[in-house]
XYZ file of C-alpha atoms in Angstrom:
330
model
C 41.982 -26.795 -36.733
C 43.415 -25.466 -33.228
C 41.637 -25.026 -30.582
C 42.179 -22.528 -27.006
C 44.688 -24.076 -24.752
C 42.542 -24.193 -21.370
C 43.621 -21.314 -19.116
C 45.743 -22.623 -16.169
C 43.528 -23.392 -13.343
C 40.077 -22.520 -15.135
C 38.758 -25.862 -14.116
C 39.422 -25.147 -10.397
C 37.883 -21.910 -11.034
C 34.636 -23.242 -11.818
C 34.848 -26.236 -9.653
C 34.719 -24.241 -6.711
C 31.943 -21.579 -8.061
C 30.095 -25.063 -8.318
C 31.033 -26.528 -5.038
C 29.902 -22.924 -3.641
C 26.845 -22.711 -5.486
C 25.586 -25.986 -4.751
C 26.370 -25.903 -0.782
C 24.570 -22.058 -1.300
C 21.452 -22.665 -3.128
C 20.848 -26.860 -2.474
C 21.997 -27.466 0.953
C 21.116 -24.089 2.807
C 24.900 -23.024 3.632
C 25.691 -19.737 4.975
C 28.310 -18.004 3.110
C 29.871 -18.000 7.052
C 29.564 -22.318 5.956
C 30.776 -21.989 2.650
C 33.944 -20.201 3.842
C 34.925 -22.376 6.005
C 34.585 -25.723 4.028
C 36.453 -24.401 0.976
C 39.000 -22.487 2.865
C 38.141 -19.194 1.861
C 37.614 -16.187 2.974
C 33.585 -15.011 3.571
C 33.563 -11.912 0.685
C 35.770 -14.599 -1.786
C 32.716 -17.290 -0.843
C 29.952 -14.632 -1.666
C 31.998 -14.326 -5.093
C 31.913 -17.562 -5.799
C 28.454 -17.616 -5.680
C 27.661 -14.385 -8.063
C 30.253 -16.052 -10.030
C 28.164 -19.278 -10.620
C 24.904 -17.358 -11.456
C 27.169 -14.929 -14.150
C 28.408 -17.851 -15.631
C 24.935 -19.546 -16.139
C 25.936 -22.619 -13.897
C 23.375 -21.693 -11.587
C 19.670 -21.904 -12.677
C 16.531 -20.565 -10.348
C 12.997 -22.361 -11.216
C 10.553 -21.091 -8.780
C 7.542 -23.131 -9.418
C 3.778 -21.881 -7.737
C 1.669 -25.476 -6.168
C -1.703 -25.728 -8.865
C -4.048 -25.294 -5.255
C -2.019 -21.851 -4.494
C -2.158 -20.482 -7.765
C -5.681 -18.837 -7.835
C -4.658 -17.261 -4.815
C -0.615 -16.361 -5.411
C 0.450 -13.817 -8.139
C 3.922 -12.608 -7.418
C 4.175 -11.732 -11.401
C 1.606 -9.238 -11.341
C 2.770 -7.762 -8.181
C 6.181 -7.475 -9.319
C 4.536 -6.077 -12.473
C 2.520 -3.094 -10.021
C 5.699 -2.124 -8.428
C 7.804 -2.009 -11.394
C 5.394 0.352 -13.567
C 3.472 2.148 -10.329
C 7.204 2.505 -8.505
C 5.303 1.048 -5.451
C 7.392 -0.418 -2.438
C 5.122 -3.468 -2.222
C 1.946 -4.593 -4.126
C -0.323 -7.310 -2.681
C -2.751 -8.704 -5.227
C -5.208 -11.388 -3.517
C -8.140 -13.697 -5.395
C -11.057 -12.333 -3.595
C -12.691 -9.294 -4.954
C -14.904 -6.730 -3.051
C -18.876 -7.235 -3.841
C -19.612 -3.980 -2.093
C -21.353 -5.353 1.029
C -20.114 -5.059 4.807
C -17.519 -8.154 4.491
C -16.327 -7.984 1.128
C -13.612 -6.182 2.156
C -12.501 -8.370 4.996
C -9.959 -10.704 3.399
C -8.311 -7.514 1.965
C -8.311 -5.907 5.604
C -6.472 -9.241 6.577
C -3.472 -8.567 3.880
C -3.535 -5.134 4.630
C -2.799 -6.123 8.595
C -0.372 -8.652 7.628
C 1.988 -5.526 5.788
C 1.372 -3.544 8.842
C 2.746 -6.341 10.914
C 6.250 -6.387 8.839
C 6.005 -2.121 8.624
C 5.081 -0.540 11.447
C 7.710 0.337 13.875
C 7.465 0.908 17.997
C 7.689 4.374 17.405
C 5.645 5.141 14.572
C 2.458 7.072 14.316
C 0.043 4.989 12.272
C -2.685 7.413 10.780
C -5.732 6.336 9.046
C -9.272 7.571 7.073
C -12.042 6.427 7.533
C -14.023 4.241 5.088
C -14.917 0.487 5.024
C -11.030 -0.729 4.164
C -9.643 0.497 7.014
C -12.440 -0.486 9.321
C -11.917 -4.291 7.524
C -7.814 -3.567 8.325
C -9.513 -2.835 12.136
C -11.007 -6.018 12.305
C -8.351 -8.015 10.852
C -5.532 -6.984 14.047
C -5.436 -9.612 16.217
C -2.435 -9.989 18.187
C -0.613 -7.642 20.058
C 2.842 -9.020 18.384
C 3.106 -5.680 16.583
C 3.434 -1.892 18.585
C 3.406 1.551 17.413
C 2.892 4.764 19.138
C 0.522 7.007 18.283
C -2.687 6.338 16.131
C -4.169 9.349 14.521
C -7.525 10.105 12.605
C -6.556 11.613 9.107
C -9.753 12.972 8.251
C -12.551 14.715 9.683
C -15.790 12.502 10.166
C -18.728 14.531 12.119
C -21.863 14.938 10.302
C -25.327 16.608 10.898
C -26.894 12.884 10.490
C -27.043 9.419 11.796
C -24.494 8.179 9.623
C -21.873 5.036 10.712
C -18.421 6.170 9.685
C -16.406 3.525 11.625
C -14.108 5.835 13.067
C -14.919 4.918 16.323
C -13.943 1.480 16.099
C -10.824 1.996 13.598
C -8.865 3.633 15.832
C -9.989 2.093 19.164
C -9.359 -1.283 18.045
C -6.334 -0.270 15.932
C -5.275 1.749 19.541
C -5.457 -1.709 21.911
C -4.250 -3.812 19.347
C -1.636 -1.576 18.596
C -1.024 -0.631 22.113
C -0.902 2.833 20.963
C -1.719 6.149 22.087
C -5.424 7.057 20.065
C -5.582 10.678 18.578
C -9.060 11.519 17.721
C -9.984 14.504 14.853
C -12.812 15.659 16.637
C -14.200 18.008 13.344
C -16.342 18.190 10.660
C -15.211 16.837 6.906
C -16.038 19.965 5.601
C -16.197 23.096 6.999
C -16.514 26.850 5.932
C -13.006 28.052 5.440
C -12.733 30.351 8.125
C -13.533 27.503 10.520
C -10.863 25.356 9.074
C -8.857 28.019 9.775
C -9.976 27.703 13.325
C -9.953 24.083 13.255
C -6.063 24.193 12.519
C -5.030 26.750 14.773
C -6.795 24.874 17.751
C -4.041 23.053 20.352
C -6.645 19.550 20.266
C -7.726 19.860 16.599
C -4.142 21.150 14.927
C -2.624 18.523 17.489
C -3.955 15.686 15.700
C -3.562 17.278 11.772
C 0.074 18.061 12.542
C 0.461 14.517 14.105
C -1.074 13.026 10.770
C 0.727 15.055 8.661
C 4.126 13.245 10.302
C 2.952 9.996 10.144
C 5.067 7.253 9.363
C 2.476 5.499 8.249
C -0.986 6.237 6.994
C -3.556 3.484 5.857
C -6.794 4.855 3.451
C -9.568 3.564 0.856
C -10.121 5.511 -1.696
C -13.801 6.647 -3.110
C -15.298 7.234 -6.352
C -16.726 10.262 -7.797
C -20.209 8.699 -7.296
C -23.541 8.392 -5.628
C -22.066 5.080 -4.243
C -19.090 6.914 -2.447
C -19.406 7.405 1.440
C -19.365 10.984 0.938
C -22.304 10.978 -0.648
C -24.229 8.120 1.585
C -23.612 10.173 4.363
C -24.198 13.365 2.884
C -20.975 15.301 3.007
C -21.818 16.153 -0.114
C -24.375 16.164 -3.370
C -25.119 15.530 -6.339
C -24.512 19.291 -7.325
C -20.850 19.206 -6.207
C -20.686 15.443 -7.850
C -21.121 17.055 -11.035
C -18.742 20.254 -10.653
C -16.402 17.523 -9.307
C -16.809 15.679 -12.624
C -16.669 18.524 -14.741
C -13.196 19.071 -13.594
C -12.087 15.821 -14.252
C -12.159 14.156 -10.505
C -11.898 10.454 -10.837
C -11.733 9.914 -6.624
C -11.107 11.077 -3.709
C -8.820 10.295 -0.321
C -9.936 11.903 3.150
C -12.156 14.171 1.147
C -9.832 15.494 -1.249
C -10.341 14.948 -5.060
C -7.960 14.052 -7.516
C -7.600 12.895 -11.403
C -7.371 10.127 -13.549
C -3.235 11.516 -13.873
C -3.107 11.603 -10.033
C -3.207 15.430 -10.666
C -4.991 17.372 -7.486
C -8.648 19.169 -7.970
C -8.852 22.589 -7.300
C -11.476 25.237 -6.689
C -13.429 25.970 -3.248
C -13.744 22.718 -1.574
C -9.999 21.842 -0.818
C -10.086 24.806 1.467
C -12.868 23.708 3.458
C -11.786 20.413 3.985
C -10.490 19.166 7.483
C -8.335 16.645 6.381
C -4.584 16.128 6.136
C -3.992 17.157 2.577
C -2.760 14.976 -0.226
C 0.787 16.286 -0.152
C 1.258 15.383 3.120
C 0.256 11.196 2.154
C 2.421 11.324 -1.253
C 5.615 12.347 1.530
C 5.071 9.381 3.741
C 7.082 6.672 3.646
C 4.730 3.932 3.949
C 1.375 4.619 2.752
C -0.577 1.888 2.100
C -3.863 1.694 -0.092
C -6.085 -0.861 0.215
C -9.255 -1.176 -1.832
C -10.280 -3.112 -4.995
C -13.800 -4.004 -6.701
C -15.117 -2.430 -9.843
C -16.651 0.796 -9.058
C -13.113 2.203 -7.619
C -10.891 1.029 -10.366
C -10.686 4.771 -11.703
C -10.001 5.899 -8.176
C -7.069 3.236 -7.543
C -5.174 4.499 -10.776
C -5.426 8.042 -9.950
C -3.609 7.713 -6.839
C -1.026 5.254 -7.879
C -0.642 8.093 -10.244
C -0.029 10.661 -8.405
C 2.331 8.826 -6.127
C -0.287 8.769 -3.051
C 0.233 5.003 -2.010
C 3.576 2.970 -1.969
C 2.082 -0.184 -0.802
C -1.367 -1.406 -2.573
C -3.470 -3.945 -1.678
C -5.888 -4.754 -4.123
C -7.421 -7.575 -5.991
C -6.592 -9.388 -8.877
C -9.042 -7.873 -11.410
C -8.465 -4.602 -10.024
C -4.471 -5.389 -10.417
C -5.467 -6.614 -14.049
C -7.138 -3.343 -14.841
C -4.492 -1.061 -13.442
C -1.591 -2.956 -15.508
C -3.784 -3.509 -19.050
C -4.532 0.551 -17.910
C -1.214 1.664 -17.835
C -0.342 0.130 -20.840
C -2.713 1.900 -23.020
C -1.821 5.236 -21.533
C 2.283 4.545 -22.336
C 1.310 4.110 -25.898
């Protein structure tokens, strides 16, 4: 029985993939470190390394503490971006109970990714609902800058009716240190007024402003007495069930959409004084942030049709949207 002569200097071959490796991954060396020890140059170093980890010399174990893991769940998040193409998912432990703070320690994710995404020069736009008022509330250093921020929506109504507009972008304006761009208009108007509405230099100022921005931060709602649309009474129960008969699942800024992500047609669209769905599938960081029960439906919609590239949601929602998605592939 023969066996393979050894090739000349294999053993030094692997010897310093090792010696790389180790000072890499083990003692926190910079290729810049690695280079210089083994007397090598810095691309021949960075080979070294990929060489170790082809060779299956190098093996990564990364291990979640018992106390964090109720709270951490990279899997699943990796799991939401892989199948939802999303930029980033955030999945937290908490989930919404439907009252004023349940939404809170999503808001306080949510502010943490606009931290890392929002640029000095951005325009940050926003609807209004109880996510991004909890996003509001959760800002609370200055550390962080953009330039403009812009109501997405309409929000006026004919009664007494809290939207949190107000506060959203005031607080989101100081904390920001931005520039505040208020949509001074109805949610829904007759279309001839929309019309109006988009033609006017303060109104059309602040829908072409949204319609650029580089980010835009919404809830979503459900097609449902329960929605905010309905509480404040934007609309009723007769144009909840034409909504329904045409398949809506929920809606962003007032505009309806499908289970598919598909958009709902008919009259309402063109009475609606927001910045259209189109316009939040092109941006390049929109973040959705919502969770609970009662807007599962609503969440997988839009991840369907491509209207958020960062979620934040929690981890029964996140649950849902994967065991979802895996019925519909087969």
């Amino acid at each position: 029985m023969t066996t393979d002569p050894v090739r000349p200097g294999a053993s030094d071959d692997v010897r310093l993939a090792l010696r790389a490796a180790t000072l890499y991954h083990l003692e926190g060396a910079t290729q810049a470190d690695i280079a210089a020890k083994l007397g090598v140059s810095r691309p021949t170093a960075g080979r070294l390394i990929a060489r170790a980890r082809a060779q299956g010399l190098v093996r990564i174990e990364i291990s979640v503490p018992d106390d964090l893991r109720s709270a951490v769940h990279t899997d699943i998040e990796r799991d939401l971006e892989r199948l939802f193409g999303l930029t980033e998912a955030v999945v937290i432990g908490d989930v919404p109970d439907g009252s004023v703070t349940g939404y809170q320690p999503l808001g306080r994710s949510a502010a943490a990714v606009l931290g890392r995404r929002l640029q000095a020069d951005d325009t940050l736009g926003f609807t209004w609902g109880p996510e991004t008022v909890a996003v509001a509330q959760a800002l609370r250093t200055k550390t962080t800058k953009c330039a403009n921020v812009v109501q997405l929506d309409g929000s006026m109504t004919s009664i007494d009716y809290q939207t949190g507009v107000d506060y959203t972008l005031g607080r989101c304006a100081t904390q920001l240190q931005a520039t505040p761009v208020r949509l001074h208009a109805p949610l829904y108007a007759d279309p001839a007024t929309v019309t109006a509405l988009e033609q006017d230099s303060i109104m059309g100022r602040a829908l072409s402003l949204g319609r650029k921005a580089e980010v835009m931060m919404f809830g979503v709602g459900p097609v449902s007495t329960s929605t905010t649309l309905f509480e404040g009474s934007y609309i009723d129960t007769a144009i909840l069930d034409e909504l329904r008969t045409h398949g809506a699942v929920g809606e962003i800024g007032g505009r309806f959409y499908r289970l598919d992500g598909s958009i709902v047609d008919g009259p309402l669209p063109a009475r609606t004084v927001s910045v259209p769905l189109e316009a939040i599938r092109d941006c390049r960081a929109s973040l959705l942030v919502s969770g609970g029960e009662l807007k599962h439906e609503a969440i997988f919609g839009a991840l369907a049709g491509g209207m958020a590239k960062i979620l934040v949601t929690d981890i029964n929602c996140a649950q849902w949207l994967l065991e979802q998605k895996e019925e519909s592939a087969t």
